[in-house]
GROMACS .gro file of C-alpha atoms in nm:
model
  390
    1MET     CA    1  -7.167  -5.188 -24.252
    2GLU     CA    2  -7.437  -5.283 -24.000
    3ASN     CA    3  -7.598  -5.510 -24.260
    4GLU     CA    4  -7.266  -5.684 -24.323
    5LYS     CA    5  -7.218  -5.749 -23.945
    6LEU     CA    6  -7.574  -5.880 -23.918
    7GLN     CA    7  -7.516  -6.112 -24.214
    8GLU     CA    8  -7.188  -6.231 -24.056
    9ASN     CA    9  -7.361  -6.302 -23.722
   10VAL     CA   10  -7.641  -6.493 -23.892
   11THR     CA   11  -7.390  -6.701 -24.085
   12MET     CA   12  -7.195  -6.787 -23.769
   13ASP     CA   13  -7.513  -6.887 -23.584
   14ASP     CA   14  -7.620  -7.098 -23.874
   15PHE     CA   15  -7.280  -7.263 -23.880
   16ILE     CA   16  -7.295  -7.345 -23.508
   17ASP     CA   17  -7.651  -7.473 -23.542
   18ASP     CA   18  -7.542  -7.693 -23.832
   19ILE     CA   19  -7.257  -7.838 -23.627
   20GLU     CA   20  -7.483  -7.903 -23.329
   21LYS     CA   21  -7.731  -8.080 -23.552
   22ASN     CA   22  -7.463  -8.316 -23.686
   23VAL     CA   23  -7.269  -8.377 -23.364
   24LYS     CA   24  -7.381  -8.659 -23.134
   25LYS     CA   25  -7.500  -8.583 -22.789
   26ILE     CA   26  -7.315  -8.811 -22.552
   27TYR     CA   27  -7.354  -8.891 -22.185
   28PRO     CA   28  -7.156  -9.100 -21.936
   29ASP     CA   29  -7.227  -9.477 -21.961
   30ASP     CA   30  -7.341  -9.447 -22.326
   31ILE     CA   31  -7.213  -9.720 -22.553
   32ILE     CA   32  -7.135  -9.598 -22.903
   33LYS     CA   33  -6.927  -9.698 -23.203
   34GLY     CA   34  -6.604  -9.518 -23.287
   35LYS     CA   35  -6.329  -9.536 -23.548
   36VAL     CA   36  -5.966  -9.568 -23.447
   37ILE     CA   37  -5.761  -9.264 -23.553
   38SER     CA   38  -5.422  -9.356 -23.406
   39VAL     CA   39  -5.260  -9.605 -23.169
   40ASN     CA   40  -4.953  -9.587 -22.945
   41GLU     CA   41  -4.828  -9.803 -22.662
   42GLU     CA   42  -5.033  -9.625 -22.394
   43GLU     CA   43  -5.358  -9.512 -22.555
   44ILE     CA   44  -5.587  -9.518 -22.855
   45LEU     CA   45  -5.737  -9.206 -23.014
   46VAL     CA   46  -6.091  -9.262 -23.144
   47ASN     CA   47  -6.327  -9.053 -23.358
   48ILE     CA   48  -6.669  -9.079 -23.197
   49GLY     CA   49  -6.844  -8.807 -23.405
   50PHE     CA   50  -6.826  -8.556 -23.119
   51TYR     CA   51  -6.664  -8.214 -23.089
   52ALA     CA   52  -6.366  -8.379 -22.929
   53ASP     CA   53  -6.204  -8.711 -23.000
   54GLY     CA   54  -6.214  -8.993 -22.748
   55ILE     CA   55  -5.918  -9.154 -22.573
   56ILE     CA   56  -5.898  -9.516 -22.453
   57PRO     CA   57  -5.616  -9.559 -22.197
   58LYS     CA   58  -5.438  -9.896 -22.214
   59ASN     CA   59  -5.597 -10.014 -21.887
   60GLU     CA   60  -5.944  -9.951 -22.033
   61PHE     CA   61  -5.887 -10.144 -22.355
   62SER     CA   62  -5.891 -10.502 -22.226
   63PHE     CA   63  -5.913 -10.713 -21.913
   64GLU     CA   64  -5.583 -10.866 -22.018
   65ASN     CA   65  -5.243 -10.708 -22.064
   66VAL     CA   66  -5.222 -10.666 -22.440
   67ASP     CA   67  -5.002 -10.484 -22.688
   68LEU     CA   68  -5.228 -10.207 -22.821
   69LYS     CA   69  -5.045 -10.179 -23.153
   70SER     CA   70  -5.098 -10.548 -23.219
   71ALA     CA   71  -5.455 -10.553 -23.091
   72VAL     CA   72  -5.605 -10.275 -23.302
   73ASN     CA   73  -5.537 -10.087 -23.626
   74GLU     CA   74  -5.620  -9.745 -23.768
   75GLY     CA   75  -5.962  -9.747 -23.925
   76ASP     CA   76  -6.100 -10.028 -23.702
   77GLU     CA   77  -6.454  -9.976 -23.573
   78ILE     CA   78  -6.496 -10.060 -23.205
   79ASP     CA   79  -6.761 -10.035 -22.935
   80VAL     CA   80  -6.673  -9.796 -22.652
   81MET     CA   81  -6.835  -9.671 -22.332
   82ILE     CA   82  -6.831  -9.301 -22.236
   83LEU     CA   83  -6.663  -9.268 -21.897
   84LYS     CA   84  -6.625  -8.887 -21.895
   85VAL     CA   85  -6.742  -8.634 -22.151
   86ASP     CA   86  -6.441  -8.419 -22.058
   87ASP     CA   87  -6.133  -8.571 -21.903
   88GLY     CA   88  -6.004  -8.227 -21.801
   89GLU     CA   89  -5.795  -8.184 -22.113
   90GLY     CA   90  -6.079  -8.147 -22.358
   91ASN     CA   91  -6.094  -8.515 -22.456
   92VAL     CA   92  -6.365  -8.774 -22.401
   93LEU     CA   93  -6.252  -9.059 -22.176
   94LEU     CA   94  -6.356  -9.398 -22.318
   95SER     CA   95  -6.347  -9.765 -22.219
   96LYS     CA   96  -6.355 -10.053 -22.461
   97LYS     CA   97  -6.354 -10.327 -22.199
   98LYS     CA   98  -6.655 -10.184 -22.013
   99ALA     CA   99  -6.845 -10.151 -22.339
  100GLU     CA  100  -6.767 -10.513 -22.417
  101GLN     CA  101  -6.901 -10.619 -22.078
  102ILE     CA  102  -7.238 -10.481 -22.182
  103VAL     CA  103  -7.234 -10.572 -22.550
  104VAL     CA  104  -7.079 -10.912 -22.489
  105TRP     CA  105  -7.396 -11.049 -22.329
  106ASP     CA  106  -7.591 -10.961 -22.640
  107ASP     CA  107  -7.318 -11.129 -22.845
  108LEU     CA  108  -7.331 -11.438 -22.627
  109LYS     CA  109  -7.708 -11.454 -22.651
  110ASP     CA  110  -7.684 -11.436 -23.029
  111ILE     CA  111  -7.415 -11.707 -23.035
  112PHE     CA  112  -7.626 -11.930 -22.810
  113GLU     CA  113  -7.947 -11.888 -23.009
  114LYS     CA  114  -7.774 -11.949 -23.343
  115GLN     CA  115  -7.554 -12.226 -23.196
  116GLU     CA  116  -7.252 -12.073 -23.364
  117GLU     CA  117  -6.907 -12.224 -23.332
  118ILE     CA  118  -6.636 -12.005 -23.178
  119GLU     CA  119  -6.270 -12.063 -23.096
  120LEU     CA  120  -6.121 -11.956 -22.762
  121PRO     CA  121  -5.793 -12.016 -22.577
  122VAL     CA  122  -5.803 -12.215 -22.253
  123LYS     CA  123  -5.684 -11.994 -21.966
  124ASP     CA  124  -5.665 -12.218 -21.664
  125VAL     CA  125  -5.759 -12.548 -21.499
  126VAL     CA  126  -6.014 -12.532 -21.216
  127LYS     CA  127  -6.202 -12.794 -21.022
  128GLY     CA  128  -6.405 -13.005 -21.262
  129GLY     CA  129  -6.289 -12.843 -21.584
  130VAL     CA  130  -6.114 -12.551 -21.753
  131VAL     CA  131  -6.180 -12.179 -21.795
  132VAL     CA  132  -6.198 -11.964 -22.110
  133ASN     CA  133  -6.255 -11.591 -22.154
  134PHE     CA  134  -6.492 -11.437 -22.408
  135LYS     CA  135  -6.444 -11.058 -22.424
  136GLY     CA  136  -6.404 -11.037 -22.048
  137VAL     CA  137  -6.675 -11.290 -21.961
  138ARG     CA  138  -6.557 -11.604 -21.785
  139GLY     CA  139  -6.673 -11.925 -21.948
  140PHE     CA  140  -6.649 -12.277 -21.808
  141ILE     CA  141  -6.589 -12.605 -21.990
  142PRO     CA  142  -6.661 -12.912 -21.773
  143ALA     CA  143  -6.406 -13.191 -21.812
  144SER     CA  144  -6.684 -13.412 -21.948
  145GLN     CA  145  -6.740 -13.160 -22.231
  146LEU     CA  146  -6.378 -13.137 -22.347
  147SER     CA  147  -6.383 -13.449 -22.560
  148VAL     CA  148  -6.583 -13.752 -22.666
  149ASP     CA  149  -6.304 -13.957 -22.511
  150TYR     CA  150  -6.228 -13.952 -22.138
  151VAL     CA  151  -5.975 -13.682 -22.042
  152SER     CA  152  -5.769 -13.760 -21.733
  153ASP     CA  153  -5.521 -13.471 -21.750
  154LEU     CA  154  -5.656 -13.121 -21.819
  155LYS     CA  155  -5.327 -12.930 -21.797
  156PRO     CA  156  -5.219 -12.990 -22.162
  157TYR     CA  157  -5.525 -12.789 -22.271
  158VAL     CA  158  -5.400 -12.468 -22.106
  159GLY     CA  159  -5.276 -12.223 -22.369
  160THR     CA  160  -5.435 -12.408 -22.659
  161SER     CA  161  -5.728 -12.275 -22.862
  162ILE     CA  162  -6.025 -12.505 -22.912
  163LYS     CA  163  -6.350 -12.483 -23.104
  164LEU     CA  164  -6.652 -12.449 -22.879
  165ARG     CA  165  -7.031 -12.444 -22.877
  166LEU     CA  166  -7.224 -12.249 -22.611
  167ILE     CA  167  -7.450 -12.507 -22.446
  168GLU     CA  168  -7.574 -12.314 -22.137
  169PHE     CA  169  -7.638 -11.940 -22.118
  170ASP     CA  170  -7.790 -11.750 -21.823
  171LYS     CA  171  -7.727 -11.375 -21.832
  172ASP     CA  172  -7.898 -11.306 -21.499
  173ASN     CA  173  -7.677 -11.553 -21.314
  174LYS     CA  174  -7.372 -11.486 -21.535
  175LYS     CA  175  -7.357 -11.854 -21.626
  176VAL     CA  176  -7.175 -11.942 -21.949
  177ILE     CA  177  -7.088 -12.306 -22.024
  178PHE     CA  178  -6.913 -12.421 -22.339
  179SER     CA  179  -6.857 -12.763 -22.496
  180HIS     CA  180  -6.601 -12.899 -22.740
  181LYS     CA  181  -6.747 -13.249 -22.711
  182VAL     CA  182  -7.064 -13.165 -22.909
  183ILE     CA  183  -6.851 -13.043 -23.199
  184GLU     CA  184  -6.651 -13.366 -23.194
  185GLN     CA  185  -6.973 -13.568 -23.185
  186GLU     CA  186  -7.113 -13.383 -23.487
  187GLU     CA  187  -6.789 -13.429 -23.679
  188ARG     CA  188  -6.780 -13.799 -23.598
  189GLN     CA  189  -7.140 -13.835 -23.710
  190ARG     CA  190  -7.055 -13.670 -24.044
  191GLN     CA  191  -6.754 -13.899 -24.084
  192ARG     CA  192  -6.965 -14.199 -23.986
  193GLU     CA  193  -7.233 -14.127 -24.245
  194LYS     CA  194  -6.973 -14.066 -24.515
  195LEU     CA  195  -6.782 -14.385 -24.430
  196LEU     CA  196  -7.093 -14.602 -24.419
  197GLN     CA  197  -7.189 -14.475 -24.764
  198THR     CA  198  -6.854 -14.566 -24.917
  199ILE     CA  199  -6.730 -14.868 -24.721
  200GLU     CA  200  -6.664 -15.194 -24.907
  201LYS     CA  201  -6.553 -15.543 -24.813
  202GLY     CA  202  -6.179 -15.584 -24.841
  203GLN     CA  203  -6.119 -15.210 -24.797
  204LYS     CA  204  -5.814 -15.120 -24.591
  205PHE     CA  205  -5.819 -14.857 -24.312
  206SER     CA  206  -5.582 -14.718 -24.055
  207GLY     CA  207  -5.756 -14.700 -23.716
  208LYS     CA  208  -5.694 -14.661 -23.346
  209VAL     CA  209  -5.760 -14.935 -23.090
  210VAL     CA  210  -6.001 -14.774 -22.842
  211ARG     CA  211  -6.122 -15.066 -22.631
  212LEU     CA  212  -6.042 -15.428 -22.558
  213ALA     CA  213  -6.301 -15.691 -22.470
  214ARG     CA  214  -6.263 -16.059 -22.393
  215PHE     CA  215  -6.374 -16.152 -22.744
  216GLY     CA  216  -6.186 -15.888 -22.946
  217ALA     CA  217  -6.065 -15.531 -23.001
  218PHE     CA  218  -6.269 -15.225 -23.102
  219VAL     CA  219  -6.102 -14.994 -23.354
  220ASP     CA  220  -6.206 -14.634 -23.433
  221LEU     CA  221  -6.194 -14.576 -23.808
  222GLY     CA  222  -6.280 -14.207 -23.773
  223GLY     CA  223  -6.631 -14.170 -23.636
  224VAL     CA  224  -6.715 -14.538 -23.674
  225GLN     CA  225  -6.598 -14.827 -23.460
  226GLY     CA  226  -6.538 -15.175 -23.593
  227LEU     CA  227  -6.467 -15.500 -23.411
  228ILE     CA  228  -6.170 -15.727 -23.468
  229HIS     CA  229  -6.273 -16.065 -23.330
  230ASN     CA  230  -5.997 -16.264 -23.161
  231SER     CA  231  -5.998 -16.509 -23.450
  232ASP     CA  232  -5.923 -16.222 -23.690
  233LEU     CA  233  -5.643 -16.065 -23.488
  234SER     CA  234  -5.381 -16.320 -23.590
  235TRP     CA  235  -5.332 -16.642 -23.779
  236LYS     CA  236  -5.234 -16.805 -23.452
  237LYS     CA  237  -5.478 -16.877 -23.169
  238VAL     CA  238  -5.552 -16.571 -22.955
  239LYS     CA  239  -5.672 -16.613 -22.598
  240HIS     CA  240  -5.712 -16.240 -22.530
  241PRO     CA  241  -5.673 -15.940 -22.764
  242SER     CA  242  -5.411 -15.790 -22.531
  243ASP     CA  243  -5.178 -16.065 -22.655
  244ILE     CA  244  -5.174 -15.884 -22.992
  245VAL     CA  245  -5.275 -15.518 -22.943
  246LYS     CA  246  -5.325 -15.259 -22.671
  247GLU     CA  247  -5.545 -14.950 -22.635
  248GLY     CA  248  -5.403 -14.656 -22.827
  249ASP     CA  249  -5.232 -14.867 -23.094
  250VAL     CA  250  -5.272 -14.746 -23.451
  251VAL     CA  251  -5.331 -15.049 -23.675
  252ASP     CA  252  -5.403 -15.128 -24.038
  253VAL     CA  253  -5.722 -15.330 -24.070
  254TYR     CA  254  -5.935 -15.488 -24.344
  255VAL     CA  255  -6.313 -15.483 -24.372
  256ILE     CA  256  -6.434 -15.842 -24.352
  257ASP     CA  257  -6.805 -15.764 -24.341
  258PHE     CA  258  -7.042 -15.480 -24.251
  259LYS     CA  259  -7.410 -15.412 -24.188
  260LYS     CA  260  -7.483 -15.058 -24.304
  261GLU     CA  261  -7.827 -15.037 -24.141
  262GLU     CA  262  -7.690 -15.137 -23.801
  263GLY     CA  263  -7.356 -14.959 -23.841
  264LYS     CA  264  -7.169 -15.278 -23.750
  265ILE     CA  265  -6.830 -15.346 -23.909
  266ALA     CA  266  -6.628 -15.666 -23.878
  267LEU     CA  267  -6.255 -15.606 -23.919
  268GLY     CA  268  -5.947 -15.820 -23.960
  269LEU     CA  269  -5.595 -15.733 -23.851
  270LYS     CA  270  -5.426 -16.030 -24.013
  271ASP     CA  271  -5.329 -15.983 -24.376
  272VAL     CA  272  -5.488 -16.235 -24.611
  273ASN     CA  273  -5.165 -16.235 -24.809
  274ASP     CA  274  -4.979 -16.362 -24.502
  275ASP     CA  275  -5.205 -16.664 -24.457
  276PRO     CA  276  -4.963 -16.947 -24.372
  277TRP     CA  277  -5.218 -17.204 -24.496
  278LYS     CA  278  -5.166 -17.084 -24.853
  279LYS     CA  279  -4.834 -17.268 -24.861
  280ALA     CA  280  -4.925 -17.546 -24.619
  281SER     CA  281  -4.984 -17.811 -24.888
  282GLU     CA  282  -4.644 -17.733 -25.040
  283GLN     CA  283  -4.455 -17.712 -24.714
  284TYR     CA  284  -4.617 -18.003 -24.530
  285LYS     CA  285  -4.641 -18.328 -24.725
  286VAL     CA  286  -4.821 -18.642 -24.616
  287GLY     CA  287  -4.564 -18.879 -24.464
  288ASN     CA  288  -4.325 -18.605 -24.348
  289VAL     CA  289  -4.206 -18.618 -23.986
  290VAL     CA  290  -4.173 -18.270 -23.833
  291MET     CA  291  -4.125 -18.105 -23.495
  292GLY     CA  292  -4.410 -17.920 -23.326
  293LYS     CA  293  -4.520 -17.781 -22.992
  294VAL     CA  294  -4.830 -17.883 -22.798
  295SER     CA  295  -5.058 -17.579 -22.813
  296ARG     CA  296  -5.384 -17.719 -22.671
  297LEU     CA  297  -5.508 -18.029 -22.494
  298ALA     CA  298  -5.861 -18.161 -22.539
  299GLY     CA  299  -6.040 -18.476 -22.432
  300PHE     CA  300  -6.019 -18.624 -22.783
  301GLY     CA  301  -5.656 -18.537 -22.851
  302ALA     CA  302  -5.383 -18.275 -22.861
  303PHE     CA  303  -5.329 -17.982 -23.096
  304VAL     CA  304  -4.972 -17.936 -23.208
  305GLU     CA  305  -4.849 -17.607 -23.358
  306LEU     CA  306  -4.602 -17.657 -23.643
  307GLU     CA  307  -4.553 -17.283 -23.699
  308SER     CA  308  -4.734 -16.961 -23.611
  309GLY     CA  309  -5.088 -16.997 -23.747
  310ILE     CA  310  -5.066 -17.365 -23.840
  311GLU     CA  311  -5.158 -17.641 -23.602
  312GLY     CA  312  -5.287 -17.992 -23.644
  313LEU     CA  313  -5.468 -18.252 -23.437
  314VAL     CA  314  -5.309 -18.559 -23.289
  315HIS     CA  315  -5.606 -18.779 -23.209
  316ILE     CA  316  -5.585 -18.953 -22.872
  317SER     CA  317  -5.542 -19.285 -23.055
  318GLU     CA  318  -5.235 -19.143 -23.236
  319ILE     CA  319  -5.052 -19.016 -22.927
  320SER     CA  320  -4.903 -19.343 -22.808
  321GLU     CA  321  -4.887 -19.716 -22.887
  322LYS     CA  322  -5.025 -19.786 -22.544
  323ARG     CA  323  -5.383 -19.712 -22.453
  324ILE     CA  324  -5.432 -19.380 -22.265
  325SER     CA  325  -5.746 -19.236 -22.112
  326LYS     CA  326  -5.666 -18.869 -22.172
  327PRO     CA  327  -5.396 -18.674 -22.361
  328ASP     CA  328  -5.242 -18.510 -22.055
  329ASP     CA  329  -5.143 -18.856 -21.932
  330GLU     CA  330  -4.862 -18.832 -22.189
  331LEU     CA  331  -4.838 -18.465 -22.283
  332GLU     CA  332  -4.827 -18.116 -22.137
  333PHE     CA  333  -4.880 -17.769 -22.281
  334GLY     CA  334  -4.573 -17.633 -22.460
  335GLN     CA  335  -4.402 -17.971 -22.490
  336GLU     CA  336  -4.202 -18.022 -22.812
  337VAL     CA  337  -4.291 -18.341 -22.996
  338LYS     CA  338  -4.225 -18.519 -23.325
  339VAL     CA  339  -4.530 -18.585 -23.540
  340LYS     CA  340  -4.596 -18.752 -23.871
  341ILE     CA  341  -4.831 -18.582 -24.117
  342LEU     CA  342  -5.120 -18.813 -24.202
  343SER     CA  343  -5.331 -18.569 -24.408
  344VAL     CA  344  -5.336 -18.204 -24.519
  345ASP     CA  345  -5.654 -18.010 -24.602
  346SER     CA  346  -5.557 -17.646 -24.670
  347SER     CA  347  -5.910 -17.539 -24.767
  348SER     CA  348  -6.047 -17.653 -24.430
  349ARG     CA  349  -5.726 -17.555 -24.248
  350LYS     CA  350  -5.685 -17.901 -24.102
  351LEU     CA  351  -5.385 -18.121 -24.043
  352SER     CA  352  -5.407 -18.476 -23.913
  353LEU     CA  353  -5.096 -18.576 -23.719
  354SER     CA  354  -4.961 -18.882 -23.543
  355MET     CA  355  -4.700 -18.906 -23.270
  356LYS     CA  356  -4.730 -19.283 -23.273
  357GLU     CA  357  -4.640 -19.301 -23.642
  358ALA     CA  358  -4.351 -19.058 -23.593
  359LEU     CA  359  -4.211 -19.286 -23.324
  360ALA     CA  360  -4.251 -19.587 -23.552
  361GLU     CA  361  -4.070 -19.400 -23.831
  362ALA     CA  362  -3.781 -19.326 -23.595
  363ALA     CA  363  -3.770 -19.690 -23.484
  364ARG     CA  364  -3.775 -19.819 -23.842
  365ALA     CA  365  -3.488 -19.588 -23.927
  366ASN     CA  366  -3.279 -19.768 -23.663
  367ILE     CA  367  -3.363 -20.127 -23.776
  368PRO     CA  368  -3.060 -20.313 -23.914
  369GLU     CA  369  -3.087 -20.401 -24.284
  370GLU     CA  370  -3.111 -20.777 -24.217
  371TYR     CA  371  -3.429 -20.724 -24.013
  372LYS     CA  372  -3.610 -20.494 -24.255
  373GLU     CA  373  -3.724 -20.787 -24.475
  374GLU     CA  374  -3.859 -20.968 -24.172
  375GLN     CA  375  -4.049 -20.655 -24.065
  376GLU     CA  376  -4.206 -20.633 -24.408
  377ILE     CA  377  -4.339 -20.993 -24.384
  378GLY     CA  378  -4.508 -20.941 -24.049
  379THR     CA  379  -4.247 -20.906 -23.776
  380THR     CA  380  -4.350 -20.624 -23.536
  381LEU     CA  381  -4.132 -20.369 -23.366
  382GLY     CA  382  -4.219 -20.533 -23.039
  383ASP     CA  383  -4.089 -20.869 -23.168
  384LEU     CA  384  -3.763 -20.713 -23.284
  385PHE     CA  385  -3.688 -20.527 -22.966
  386ASN     CA  386  -3.867 -20.754 -22.723
  387ILE     CA  387  -4.108 -20.475 -22.625
  388ASN     CA  388  -4.456 -20.539 -22.495
  389LEU     CA  389  -4.672 -20.284 -22.685
  390ASP     CA  390  -5.000 -20.378 -22.514
   0.00000   0.00000   0.00000
């Protein structure tokens, strides 16, 4: 009987020793890994490999007010900090948020060194930028780092999740600065390289007007900007690109030319199929008298627009029967006039016009039949109507 009791005592001691060898020794402020056993609305029960299970109260799970059942599942492995080895009821009191405060700086260091991309929701707007939160650590995104493009209003970012790169990290001073701009720049560079490898003359793109200059409009094709010169914005004369487009407009453009090495792309907004000069020779015949509008005045004559995109020159000698020193002696911008077509050159996009001949045509149309024969043998309009044409 005594031998049996001795054997029983040895077995019990061995059992306790075996348990002690396999059970972790834990102390307050230790950070260890645990596995979630169960979750309710107020607390999480965690197996930490100790005699007793650990409990994370809701207020120790996160710095934010979260729904525990949505935030964690049975079987999840999480980092926890030991707050108390015995909470008075035989359980170990744990904190997930305090553990994250310690572990998070190692995570941030790793993210910074590897330049990993992470996605975080924007929490608030502050002076000079916006704030994000990474596992309880406050991060800052300067306004200048939100986008490649200038951002005037930061409020629409609040509540949205954006992809970020950690560009400044200082654990000692708790400084964490993120950037979305660098990610945009990298994406645009990838798009730029891809586009420049595949671009061809005549190719059509949909782009966004990003800037206007005196000489034309710059259009973003997706990482690459091209220029639409004023002369390629419309078939009619363009004084300033704002007459045709404005910043922010989405337009369909054609590649006129490009220099791959320099990354320069010349674009056209006007459709080659809409070129009014294609039908000019059919629509405007030599000898026709048509109405037009004075579109430009120059020292050598006046340009008259017959329709949008088609204008011709009335040389100063063809403006009037009388001698004039400059076109604006007789004409003004926007004035409607009758002109006779003297020549049409569609390939060179040139029309030669005459107001003087148009007036003569109108006068001849009003000559009585009995005078027409006399006109043909040398009688002038001045003789017929007693007009001094000098």
